[in-house]
Amino acid sequence: MVQNIIEVRNLSKTFDISSKKPGLKGTIQHFFKRETKSSKVIKDISFEIKEGEIVGFLGANGAGKTTILKMLCGLLYPSEGSILVAGNLPFRRKDNFLKNITLIMGQKQQLIWDLPPIESFYLNASIYDLDKFEAKKRIEKLSDMLEIDNELYIPVRKLSLGQRMKSELLAALIHEPNILFLDEPTLGLDINAQRNLRKFLQRYNNETNATICLTSHYMKDITSLCKRVICIHNGSISYDGKLDQLLKKLSPVKEILIVCHSENDVIQIEKTGFSVKNKTKNEITIIVKNDSITSSLKTILNNFDIEDLFINEPPVDEIIGNILVKKDYGI
């Protein structure tokens, strides 16, 4: 039986935020009498993650995703509730806990800017008490998986963003952690670099059974890697479950693209009362509910002489984009 590697119970996080009036007068007042107010950014959330799972955290900017990851890896102390990660209290930052996790943030870097990545790799290896032979073996294995070789000996400042991100991953994984916290790991990367990074993470998960907690605004990252998602809205969990069930709930319709022989055929189809999404000279796209697909196709095929027909799901990016602005996704 697969056990829970992360357990979160009634977790909350409150920050004290100070405010200052503009100008010199406001600065002086702020210096002698600081006004603060409490803001509860995470509100009584609970969830469990099993060993080997890849879980995506979804939510708008400011929803609390990064704050959750920081509490899971021990960078932030929870205000209320409890967290257990691999049997450890993260905020205690014990050695055996730190050797089991890694945190990768797309907007942060750990590589030494003016040195080749290989120097940072051996430095990290020393921090984790790896001897040079073992470090070399792990670097060769990971560089092969990430498809980087010559780049390891070029100063970091001369590498492309994609090459730097691969090097950041290698540096973060040299101690072979079994829990990965990834906050926007593909931020700023081009399409090919994003694809390669996703392939690597999938392979790493398959070969090591590592648990991966991922946040991303690139929806392809979520749909390619995560079978389960946790949606965060204003610091609360609005949905926790399978991604395909969420997509099915939020997308109860399909789009049918009909290619007609003439513009007149398009006009006639439009008059039948279908919900039209868009049309061109000889093509029309209609929106049909999932439970009406069969009857709608019969109507179209029996009454119109069409050239071709395509049934499409609405774009996944568009569906998941709605998640970022809605509140309740309970199924």
C-alpha atoms as a printed R data frame, in Angstrom:
    type eleno elety resid chain resno       x      y       z
1   ATOM     1    CA   MET     A     1   0.000  0.000   0.000
2   ATOM     2    CA   VAL     A     2   1.335  3.433  -0.997
3   ATOM     3    CA   GLN     A     3   1.771  5.646   2.052
4   ATOM     4    CA   ASN     A     4   1.295  9.369   2.421
5   ATOM     5    CA   ILE     A     5   4.614 11.183   2.220
6   ATOM     6    CA   ILE     A     6   3.034 14.610   2.881
7   ATOM     7    CA   GLU     A     7   0.256 15.229   5.392
8   ATOM     8    CA   VAL     A     8  -1.212 18.686   5.967
9   ATOM     9    CA   ARG     A     9  -3.882 19.310   8.610
10  ATOM    10    CA   ASN     A    10  -5.782 22.575   9.191
11  ATOM    11    CA   LEU     A    11  -2.848 24.648   7.955
12  ATOM    12    CA   SER     A    12  -3.028 28.440   8.123
13  ATOM    13    CA   LYS     A    13  -0.495 31.213   7.608
14  ATOM    14    CA   THR     A    14  -0.875 34.828   8.711
15  ATOM    15    CA   PHE     A    15   1.477 37.679   7.847
16  ATOM    16    CA   ASP     A    16   1.719 41.043   9.603
17  ATOM    17    CA   ILE     A    17   1.833 43.734   6.929
18  ATOM    18    CA   SER     A    18   2.832 47.335   7.626
19  ATOM    19    CA   SER     A    19   1.589 50.292   5.614
20  ATOM    20    CA   LYS     A    20   3.128 53.754   5.166
21  ATOM    21    CA   LYS     A    21   1.668 57.045   4.010
22  ATOM    22    CA   PRO     A    22   3.543 58.781   1.163
23  ATOM    23    CA   GLY     A    23   6.061 61.590   1.636
24  ATOM    24    CA   LEU     A    24   8.554 62.585   4.337
25  ATOM    25    CA   LYS     A    25   5.839 63.077   6.942
26  ATOM    26    CA   GLY     A    26   4.538 59.577   6.309
27  ATOM    27    CA   THR     A    27   8.056 58.156   6.564
28  ATOM    28    CA   ILE     A    28   8.663 59.826   9.944
29  ATOM    29    CA   GLN     A    29   5.283 58.657  11.269
30  ATOM    30    CA   HIS     A    30   6.030 55.143   9.995
31  ATOM    31    CA   PHE     A    31   9.406 55.168  11.769
32  ATOM    32    CA   PHE     A    32   8.015 56.108  15.196
33  ATOM    33    CA   LYS     A    33   4.565 54.526  15.005
34  ATOM    34    CA   ARG     A    34   4.255 51.687  12.530
35  ATOM    35    CA   GLU     A    35   0.757 50.654  11.546
36  ATOM    36    CA   THR     A    36   0.378 46.952  10.857
37  ATOM    37    CA   LYS     A    37  -2.487 44.669   9.990
38  ATOM    38    CA   SER     A    38  -2.739 40.894   9.861
39  ATOM    39    CA   SER     A    39  -3.453 39.159   6.568
40  ATOM    40    CA   LYS     A    40  -4.402 35.465   6.559
41  ATOM    41    CA   VAL     A    41  -3.049 34.198   3.244
42  ATOM    42    CA   ILE     A    42  -3.568 30.461   3.889
43  ATOM    43    CA   LYS     A    43  -6.838 29.480   5.536
44  ATOM    44    CA   ASP     A    44  -7.332 26.134   7.252
45  ATOM    45    CA   ILE     A    45  -6.313 23.802   4.423
46  ATOM    46    CA   SER     A    46  -5.827 20.029   4.630
47  ATOM    47    CA   PHE     A    47  -4.541 17.525   2.081
48  ATOM    48    CA   GLU     A    48  -2.405 14.416   1.690
49  ATOM    49    CA   ILE     A    49   0.064 13.453  -1.036
50  ATOM    50    CA   LYS     A    50   1.174  9.882  -1.627
51  ATOM    51    CA   GLU     A    51   4.709  8.791  -2.405
52  ATOM    52    CA   GLY     A    52   5.460  9.016  -6.134
53  ATOM    53    CA   GLU     A    53   2.556 11.360  -6.945
54  ATOM    54    CA   ILE     A    54   2.919 14.403  -9.182
55  ATOM    55    CA   VAL     A    55   0.497 17.034  -7.904
56  ATOM    56    CA   GLY     A    56  -0.153 20.398  -9.531
57  ATOM    57    CA   PHE     A    57  -1.129 23.448  -7.491
58  ATOM    58    CA   LEU     A    58  -3.331 25.832  -9.465
59  ATOM    59    CA   GLY     A    59  -4.458 29.341  -8.633
60  ATOM    60    CA   ALA     A    60  -4.236 32.978  -9.594
61  ATOM    61    CA   ASN     A    61  -1.264 35.147  -8.631
62  ATOM    62    CA   GLY     A    62  -1.421 35.756  -4.902
63  ATOM    63    CA   ALA     A    63  -3.663 32.765  -4.209
64  ATOM    64    CA   GLY     A    64  -1.080 31.242  -1.842
65  ATOM    65    CA   LYS     A    65   0.594 28.496  -3.910
66  ATOM    66    CA   THR     A    66   4.189 29.565  -3.278
67  ATOM    67    CA   THR     A    67   3.469 30.165   0.414
68  ATOM    68    CA   ILE     A    68   2.247 26.568   0.695
69  ATOM    69    CA   LEU     A    69   5.388 25.224  -0.972
70  ATOM    70    CA   LYS     A    70   7.599 27.320   1.297
71  ATOM    71    CA   MET     A    71   5.860 25.912   4.373
72  ATOM    72    CA   LEU     A    72   6.168 22.370   3.017
73  ATOM    73    CA   CYS     A    73   9.933 22.746   2.629
74  ATOM    74    CA   GLY     A    74  10.375 24.565   5.945
75  ATOM    75    CA   LEU     A    75  11.198 28.095   4.785
76  ATOM    76    CA   LEU     A    76   8.077 29.468   6.481
77  ATOM    77    CA   TYR     A    77   6.669 28.584   9.884
78  ATOM    78    CA   PRO     A    78   2.918 27.809   9.889
79  ATOM    79    CA   SER     A    79   0.710 30.022  12.031
80  ATOM    80    CA   GLU     A    80  -1.764 27.210  12.728
81  ATOM    81    CA   GLY     A    81  -2.129 23.523  11.919
82  ATOM    82    CA   SER     A    82   0.414 20.802  11.277
83  ATOM    83    CA   ILE     A    83   2.652 19.571   8.449
84  ATOM    84    CA   LEU     A    84   4.471 16.275   8.136
85  ATOM    85    CA   VAL     A    85   6.806 15.725   5.179
86  ATOM    86    CA   ALA     A    86   8.428 12.279   5.076
87  ATOM    87    CA   GLY     A    87   7.743 12.021   8.802
88  ATOM    88    CA   ASN     A    88   9.483 15.332   9.579
89  ATOM    89    CA   LEU     A    89   8.330 18.727  10.781
90  ATOM    90    CA   PRO     A    90   9.685 20.883   7.920
91  ATOM    91    CA   PHE     A    91  10.346 24.055   9.927
92  ATOM    92    CA   ARG     A    92  12.859 22.192  12.117
93  ATOM    93    CA   ARG     A    93  15.073 21.830   9.003
94  ATOM    94    CA   LYS     A    94  16.825 18.663  10.218
95  ATOM    95    CA   ASP     A    95  19.610 17.223   8.081
96  ATOM    96    CA   ASN     A    96  17.778 14.009   7.141
97  ATOM    97    CA   PHE     A    97  14.795 16.113   6.013
98  ATOM    98    CA   LEU     A    98  16.882 18.553   3.946
99  ATOM    99    CA   LYS     A    99  18.656 15.669   2.222
100 ATOM   100    CA   ASN     A   100  15.285 14.298   1.091
101 ATOM   101    CA   ILE     A   101  13.885 17.456  -0.510
102 ATOM   102    CA   THR     A   102  14.724 20.149  -3.020
103 ATOM   103    CA   LEU     A   103  13.067 23.453  -3.928
104 ATOM   104    CA   ILE     A   104  13.384 24.901  -7.419
105 ATOM   105    CA   MET     A   105  11.994 28.356  -8.147
106 ATOM   106    CA   GLY     A   106  11.892 29.542 -11.742
107 ATOM   107    CA   GLN     A   107  12.752 33.123 -10.792
108 ATOM   108    CA   LYS     A   108  15.658 32.240  -8.463
109 ATOM   109    CA   GLN     A   109  19.092 30.792  -9.178
110 ATOM   110    CA   GLN     A   110  21.720 29.030  -7.116
111 ATOM   111    CA   LEU     A   111  24.472 28.696  -9.725
112 ATOM   112    CA   ILE     A   112  27.545 30.923  -9.396
113 ATOM   113    CA   TRP     A   113  27.158 33.461 -12.203
114 ATOM   114    CA   ASP     A   114  30.767 33.775 -13.394
115 ATOM   115    CA   LEU     A   115  31.757 30.111 -13.051
116 ATOM   116    CA   PRO     A   116  30.832 27.071 -15.156
117 ATOM   117    CA   PRO     A   117  27.925 25.018 -13.731
118 ATOM   118    CA   ILE     A   118  30.239 22.083 -13.030
119 ATOM   119    CA   GLU     A   119  31.882 24.122 -10.239
120 ATOM   120    CA   SER     A   120  28.521 24.675  -8.537
121 ATOM   121    CA   PHE     A   121  27.702 20.972  -8.888
122 ATOM   122    CA   TYR     A   122  30.807 19.896  -7.010
123 ATOM   123    CA   LEU     A   123  30.177 22.581  -4.388
124 ATOM   124    CA   ASN     A   124  26.653 21.229  -3.821
125 ATOM   125    CA   ALA     A   125  28.048 17.701  -3.709
126 ATOM   126    CA   SER     A   126  30.405 18.741  -0.908
127 ATOM   127    CA   ILE     A   127  27.533 20.338   1.018
128 ATOM   128    CA   TYR     A   128  25.691 16.993   0.889
129 ATOM   129    CA   ASP     A   129  28.817 15.008   1.886
130 ATOM   130    CA   LEU     A   130  29.228 13.295  -1.483
131 ATOM   131    CA   ASP     A   131  32.731 12.183  -2.432
132 ATOM   132    CA   LYS     A   132  34.128 13.256  -5.792
133 ATOM   133    CA   PHE     A   133  33.673  9.839  -7.415
134 ATOM   134    CA   GLU     A   134  29.983  9.618  -6.448
135 ATOM   135    CA   ALA     A   135  29.397 13.246  -7.427
136 ATOM   136    CA   LYS     A   136  30.953 12.646 -10.852
137 ATOM   137    CA   LYS     A   137  28.765  9.592 -11.402
138 ATOM   138    CA   ARG     A   138  25.589 11.485 -10.510
139 ATOM   139    CA   ILE     A   139  26.551 14.490 -12.643
140 ATOM   140    CA   GLU     A   140  27.123 12.216 -15.653
141 ATOM   141    CA   LYS     A   141  23.792 10.465 -15.127
142 ATOM   142    CA   LEU     A   142  21.768 13.665 -14.723
143 ATOM   143    CA   SER     A   143  23.545 15.505 -17.555
144 ATOM   144    CA   ASP     A   144  22.691 12.560 -19.822
145 ATOM   145    CA   MET     A   145  19.035 12.688 -18.753
146 ATOM   146    CA   LEU     A   146  18.935 16.471 -19.236
147 ATOM   147    CA   GLU     A   147  20.883 16.293 -22.509
148 ATOM   148    CA   ILE     A   148  23.524 18.813 -21.475
149 ATOM   149    CA   ASP     A   149  27.237 18.129 -21.764
150 ATOM   150    CA   ASN     A   150  29.488 20.887 -23.129
151 ATOM   151    CA   GLU     A   151  27.306 23.486 -21.395
152 ATOM   152    CA   LEU     A   152  28.622 22.292 -18.038
153 ATOM   153    CA   TYR     A   153  31.987 23.926 -18.745
154 ATOM   154    CA   ILE     A   154  30.718 27.296 -20.007
155 ATOM   155    CA   PRO     A   155  30.288 30.215 -17.546
156 ATOM   156    CA   VAL     A   156  26.692 30.444 -16.370
157 ATOM   157    CA   ARG     A   157  26.344 34.033 -17.620
158 ATOM   158    CA   LYS     A   158  26.969 32.817 -21.193
159 ATOM   159    CA   LEU     A   159  24.326 30.083 -21.130
160 ATOM   160    CA   SER     A   160  20.853 30.476 -22.594
161 ATOM   161    CA   LEU     A   161  17.887 30.550 -20.217
162 ATOM   162    CA   GLY     A   162  16.988 26.965 -21.120
163 ATOM   163    CA   GLN     A   163  20.550 25.750 -20.539
164 ATOM   164    CA   ARG     A   164  20.680 27.572 -17.197
165 ATOM   165    CA   MET     A   165  17.398 26.002 -16.099
166 ATOM   166    CA   LYS     A   166  18.681 22.523 -16.920
167 ATOM   167    CA   SER     A   167  21.835 23.273 -14.955
168 ATOM   168    CA   GLU     A   168  19.753 24.561 -12.041
169 ATOM   169    CA   LEU     A   169  17.836 21.287 -12.058
170 ATOM   170    CA   LEU     A   170  21.023 19.253 -12.037
171 ATOM   171    CA   ALA     A   171  22.401 21.258  -9.130
172 ATOM   172    CA   ALA     A   172  19.169 20.798  -7.194
173 ATOM   173    CA   LEU     A   173  18.996 17.037  -7.823
174 ATOM   174    CA   ILE     A   174  22.613 16.002  -7.290
175 ATOM   175    CA   HIS     A   175  21.776 14.728  -3.776
176 ATOM   176    CA   GLU     A   176  18.970 12.570  -5.261
177 ATOM   177    CA   PRO     A   177  16.024 13.976  -3.278
178 ATOM   178    CA   ASN     A   178  12.795 11.984  -3.248
179 ATOM   179    CA   ILE     A   179  10.548 15.050  -2.840
180 ATOM   180    CA   LEU     A   180  10.681 17.893  -5.382
181 ATOM   181    CA   PHE     A   181   8.993 21.256  -4.809
182 ATOM   182    CA   LEU     A   182   8.891 23.116  -8.127
183 ATOM   183    CA   ASP     A   183   7.620 26.692  -8.287
184 ATOM   184    CA   GLU     A   184   7.204 27.841 -11.904
185 ATOM   185    CA   PRO     A   185  10.144 25.723 -13.161
186 ATOM   186    CA   THR     A   186   9.503 26.547 -16.840
187 ATOM   187    CA   LEU     A   187   9.102 30.304 -16.313
188 ATOM   188    CA   GLY     A   188  10.446 32.215 -19.311
189 ATOM   189    CA   LEU     A   189  11.510 29.138 -21.265
190 ATOM   190    CA   ASP     A   190  10.678 28.664 -24.951
191 ATOM   191    CA   ILE     A   191   8.354 25.877 -26.094
192 ATOM   192    CA   ASN     A   192  11.130 23.367 -26.831
193 ATOM   193    CA   ALA     A   193  12.867 23.997 -23.505
194 ATOM   194    CA   GLN     A   194   9.572 23.585 -21.663
195 ATOM   195    CA   ARG     A   195   8.911 20.304 -23.452
196 ATOM   196    CA   ASN     A   196  12.384 18.964 -22.658
197 ATOM   197    CA   LEU     A   197  12.040 19.930 -19.010
198 ATOM   198    CA   ARG     A   198   8.683 18.160 -18.742
199 ATOM   199    CA   LYS     A   199  10.142 15.035 -20.362
200 ATOM   200    CA   PHE     A   200  12.981 15.054 -17.845
201 ATOM   201    CA   LEU     A   201  10.658 15.448 -14.844
202 ATOM   202    CA   GLN     A   202   8.442 12.621 -16.076
203 ATOM   203    CA   ARG     A   203  11.457 10.387 -16.579
204 ATOM   204    CA   TYR     A   204  12.908 11.320 -13.171
205 ATOM   205    CA   ASN     A   205   9.580 10.472 -11.533
206 ATOM   206    CA   ASN     A   206   9.360  7.124 -13.359
207 ATOM   207    CA   GLU     A   207  12.925  6.094 -12.525
208 ATOM   208    CA   THR     A   208  13.115  7.269  -8.900
209 ATOM   209    CA   ASN     A   209   9.446  7.319  -7.789
210 ATOM   210    CA   ALA     A   210  10.066 10.857  -6.541
211 ATOM   211    CA   THR     A   211   7.113 12.882  -5.287
212 ATOM   212    CA   ILE     A   212   6.682 16.166  -7.168
213 ATOM   213    CA   CYS     A   213   4.676 19.215  -6.082
214 ATOM   214    CA   LEU     A   214   4.412 21.638  -8.973
215 ATOM   215    CA   THR     A   215   3.050 25.133  -9.513
216 ATOM   216    CA   SER     A   216   2.910 26.611 -12.998
217 ATOM   217    CA   HIS     A   217   0.961 29.055 -15.109
218 ATOM   218    CA   TYR     A   218   1.975 27.142 -18.240
219 ATOM   219    CA   MET     A   219  -1.015 24.818 -18.469
220 ATOM   220    CA   LYS     A   220   0.887 22.311 -20.588
221 ATOM   221    CA   ASP     A   221   3.104 21.644 -17.558
222 ATOM   222    CA   ILE     A   222   0.045 20.697 -15.524
223 ATOM   223    CA   THR     A   223  -1.751 18.632 -18.170
224 ATOM   224    CA   SER     A   224   1.421 16.764 -19.214
225 ATOM   225    CA   LEU     A   225   2.654 15.878 -15.733
226 ATOM   226    CA   CYS     A   226  -0.183 15.982 -13.211
227 ATOM   227    CA   LYS     A   227  -3.049 13.538 -12.853
228 ATOM   228    CA   ARG     A   228  -4.134 15.309  -9.674
229 ATOM   229    CA   VAL     A   229  -4.497 19.034  -9.025
230 ATOM   230    CA   ILE     A   230  -5.173 21.151  -5.957
231 ATOM   231    CA   CYS     A   231  -6.858 24.464  -6.765
232 ATOM   232    CA   ILE     A   232  -6.144 27.360  -4.407
233 ATOM   233    CA   HIS     A   233  -8.482 30.362  -4.244
234 ATOM   234    CA   ASN     A   234  -7.785 33.183  -1.776
235 ATOM   235    CA   GLY     A   235  -5.797 30.846   0.456
236 ATOM   236    CA   SER     A   236  -8.396 28.056   0.556
237 ATOM   237    CA   ILE     A   237  -8.637 24.777  -1.341
238 ATOM   238    CA   SER     A   238 -11.499 24.966  -3.822
239 ATOM   239    CA   TYR     A   239 -10.816 21.611  -5.507
240 ATOM   240    CA   ASP     A   240  -8.613 18.604  -4.794
241 ATOM   241    CA   GLY     A   241  -8.896 15.658  -7.157
242 ATOM   242    CA   LYS     A   242  -8.213 14.223 -10.578
243 ATOM   243    CA   LEU     A   243  -7.502 16.699 -13.359
244 ATOM   244    CA   ASP     A   244  -9.619 14.854 -15.931
245 ATOM   245    CA   GLN     A   245 -12.681 15.016 -13.648
246 ATOM   246    CA   LEU     A   246 -12.182 18.754 -13.218
247 ATOM   247    CA   LEU     A   247 -11.864 19.272 -16.966
248 ATOM   248    CA   LYS     A   248 -14.991 17.199 -17.562
249 ATOM   249    CA   LYS     A   249 -16.936 19.253 -15.048
250 ATOM   250    CA   LEU     A   250 -15.741 22.582 -16.402
251 ATOM   251    CA   SER     A   251 -16.130 21.512 -20.014
252 ATOM   252    CA   PRO     A   252 -19.594 19.917 -20.471
253 ATOM   253    CA   VAL     A   253 -19.536 20.772 -24.193
254 ATOM   254    CA   LYS     A   254 -17.651 19.928 -27.367
255 ATOM   255    CA   GLU     A   255 -16.927 21.987 -30.447
256 ATOM   256    CA   ILE     A   256 -17.885 20.624 -33.862
257 ATOM   257    CA   LEU     A   257 -16.104 22.141 -36.851
258 ATOM   258    CA   ILE     A   258 -18.093 21.607 -40.035
259 ATOM   259    CA   VAL     A   259 -16.487 22.155 -43.439
260 ATOM   260    CA   CYS     A   260 -19.216 22.883 -46.004
261 ATOM   261    CA   HIS     A   261 -19.200 22.884 -49.799
262 ATOM   262    CA   SER     A   262 -20.573 26.405 -50.025
263 ATOM   263    CA   GLU     A   263 -21.333 29.537 -48.052
264 ATOM   264    CA   ASN     A   264 -25.062 28.819 -48.429
265 ATOM   265    CA   ASP     A   265 -24.628 25.533 -46.523
266 ATOM   266    CA   VAL     A   266 -23.051 27.448 -43.650
267 ATOM   267    CA   ILE     A   267 -26.033 29.796 -43.558
268 ATOM   268    CA   GLN     A   268 -28.491 26.874 -43.523
269 ATOM   269    CA   ILE     A   269 -26.682 25.142 -40.636
270 ATOM   270    CA   GLU     A   270 -26.680 28.388 -38.693
271 ATOM   271    CA   LYS     A   271 -30.470 28.632 -39.108
272 ATOM   272    CA   THR     A   272 -31.030 25.255 -37.407
273 ATOM   273    CA   GLY     A   273 -30.518 26.860 -34.007
274 ATOM   274    CA   PHE     A   274 -27.124 25.466 -33.022
275 ATOM   275    CA   SER     A   275 -24.953 27.625 -30.777
276 ATOM   276    CA   VAL     A   276 -22.356 29.076 -33.166
277 ATOM   277    CA   LYS     A   277 -18.882 29.883 -31.898
278 ATOM   278    CA   ASN     A   278 -17.475 31.246 -35.162
279 ATOM   279    CA   LYS     A   279 -17.822 30.894 -38.917
280 ATOM   280    CA   THR     A   280 -15.972 31.692 -42.123
281 ATOM   281    CA   LYS     A   281 -16.934 31.486 -45.770
282 ATOM   282    CA   ASN     A   282 -17.367 27.706 -45.879
283 ATOM   283    CA   GLU     A   283 -16.675 26.601 -42.279
284 ATOM   284    CA   ILE     A   284 -18.755 26.858 -39.129
285 ATOM   285    CA   THR     A   285 -17.949 25.834 -35.546
286 ATOM   286    CA   ILE     A   286 -20.887 24.965 -33.295
287 ATOM   287    CA   ILE     A   287 -20.952 24.197 -29.571
288 ATOM   288    CA   VAL     A   288 -22.879 21.102 -28.500
289 ATOM   289    CA   LYS     A   289 -23.482 19.626 -25.041
290 ATOM   290    CA   ASN     A   290 -21.795 16.279 -24.444
291 ATOM   291    CA   ASP     A   291 -25.109 14.469 -23.967
292 ATOM   292    CA   SER     A   292 -26.408 15.830 -27.292
293 ATOM   293    CA   ILE     A   293 -23.462 14.876 -29.525
294 ATOM   294    CA   THR     A   294 -25.114 11.828 -31.117
295 ATOM   295    CA   SER     A   295 -28.410 13.531 -31.944
296 ATOM   296    CA   SER     A   296 -26.643 16.655 -33.218
297 ATOM   297    CA   LEU     A   297 -24.404 14.620 -35.548
298 ATOM   298    CA   LYS     A   298 -27.447 12.765 -36.929
299 ATOM   299    CA   THR     A   299 -29.166 16.079 -37.640
300 ATOM   300    CA   ILE     A   300 -26.117 17.459 -39.427
301 ATOM   301    CA   LEU     A   301 -25.325 14.343 -41.480
302 ATOM   302    CA   ASN     A   302 -28.940 13.617 -42.462
303 ATOM   303    CA   ASN     A   303 -29.849 17.150 -43.517
304 ATOM   304    CA   PHE     A   304 -26.681 18.672 -44.967
305 ATOM   305    CA   ASP     A   305 -24.178 17.671 -47.629
306 ATOM   306    CA   ILE     A   306 -20.944 18.491 -45.832
307 ATOM   307    CA   GLU     A   307 -17.348 18.122 -46.953
308 ATOM   308    CA   ASP     A   308 -15.724 17.276 -43.589
309 ATOM   309    CA   LEU     A   309 -16.373 17.347 -39.858
310 ATOM   310    CA   PHE     A   310 -14.156 17.528 -36.734
311 ATOM   311    CA   ILE     A   311 -15.124 17.095 -33.072
312 ATOM   312    CA   ASN     A   312 -12.848 18.944 -30.656
313 ATOM   313    CA   GLU     A   313 -12.650 19.532 -26.936
314 ATOM   314    CA   PRO     A   314 -12.386 23.221 -25.998
315 ATOM   315    CA   PRO     A   315  -8.700 24.178 -25.534
316 ATOM   316    CA   VAL     A   316  -7.397 22.889 -22.206
317 ATOM   317    CA   ASP     A   317  -5.605 26.211 -21.597
318 ATOM   318    CA   GLU     A   318  -8.941 27.998 -21.888
319 ATOM   319    CA   ILE     A   319 -10.679 25.592 -19.502
320 ATOM   320    CA   ILE     A   320  -7.978 25.683 -16.848
321 ATOM   321    CA   GLY     A   321  -7.662 29.434 -17.260
322 ATOM   322    CA   ASN     A   322 -11.190 29.666 -15.864
323 ATOM   323    CA   ILE     A   323  -9.956 27.878 -12.744
324 ATOM   324    CA   LEU     A   324  -7.800 30.870 -11.879
325 ATOM   325    CA   VAL     A   325 -10.776 33.189 -11.523
326 ATOM   326    CA   LYS     A   326 -13.490 30.914 -10.126
327 ATOM   327    CA   LYS     A   327 -14.024 29.799  -6.570
328 ATOM   328    CA   ASP     A   328 -15.866 26.474  -6.298
329 ATOM   329    CA   TYR     A   329 -14.922 23.340  -8.214
330 ATOM   330    CA   GLY     A   330 -16.357 20.713  -5.888
331 ATOM   331    CA   ILE     A   331 -17.367 17.477  -7.630
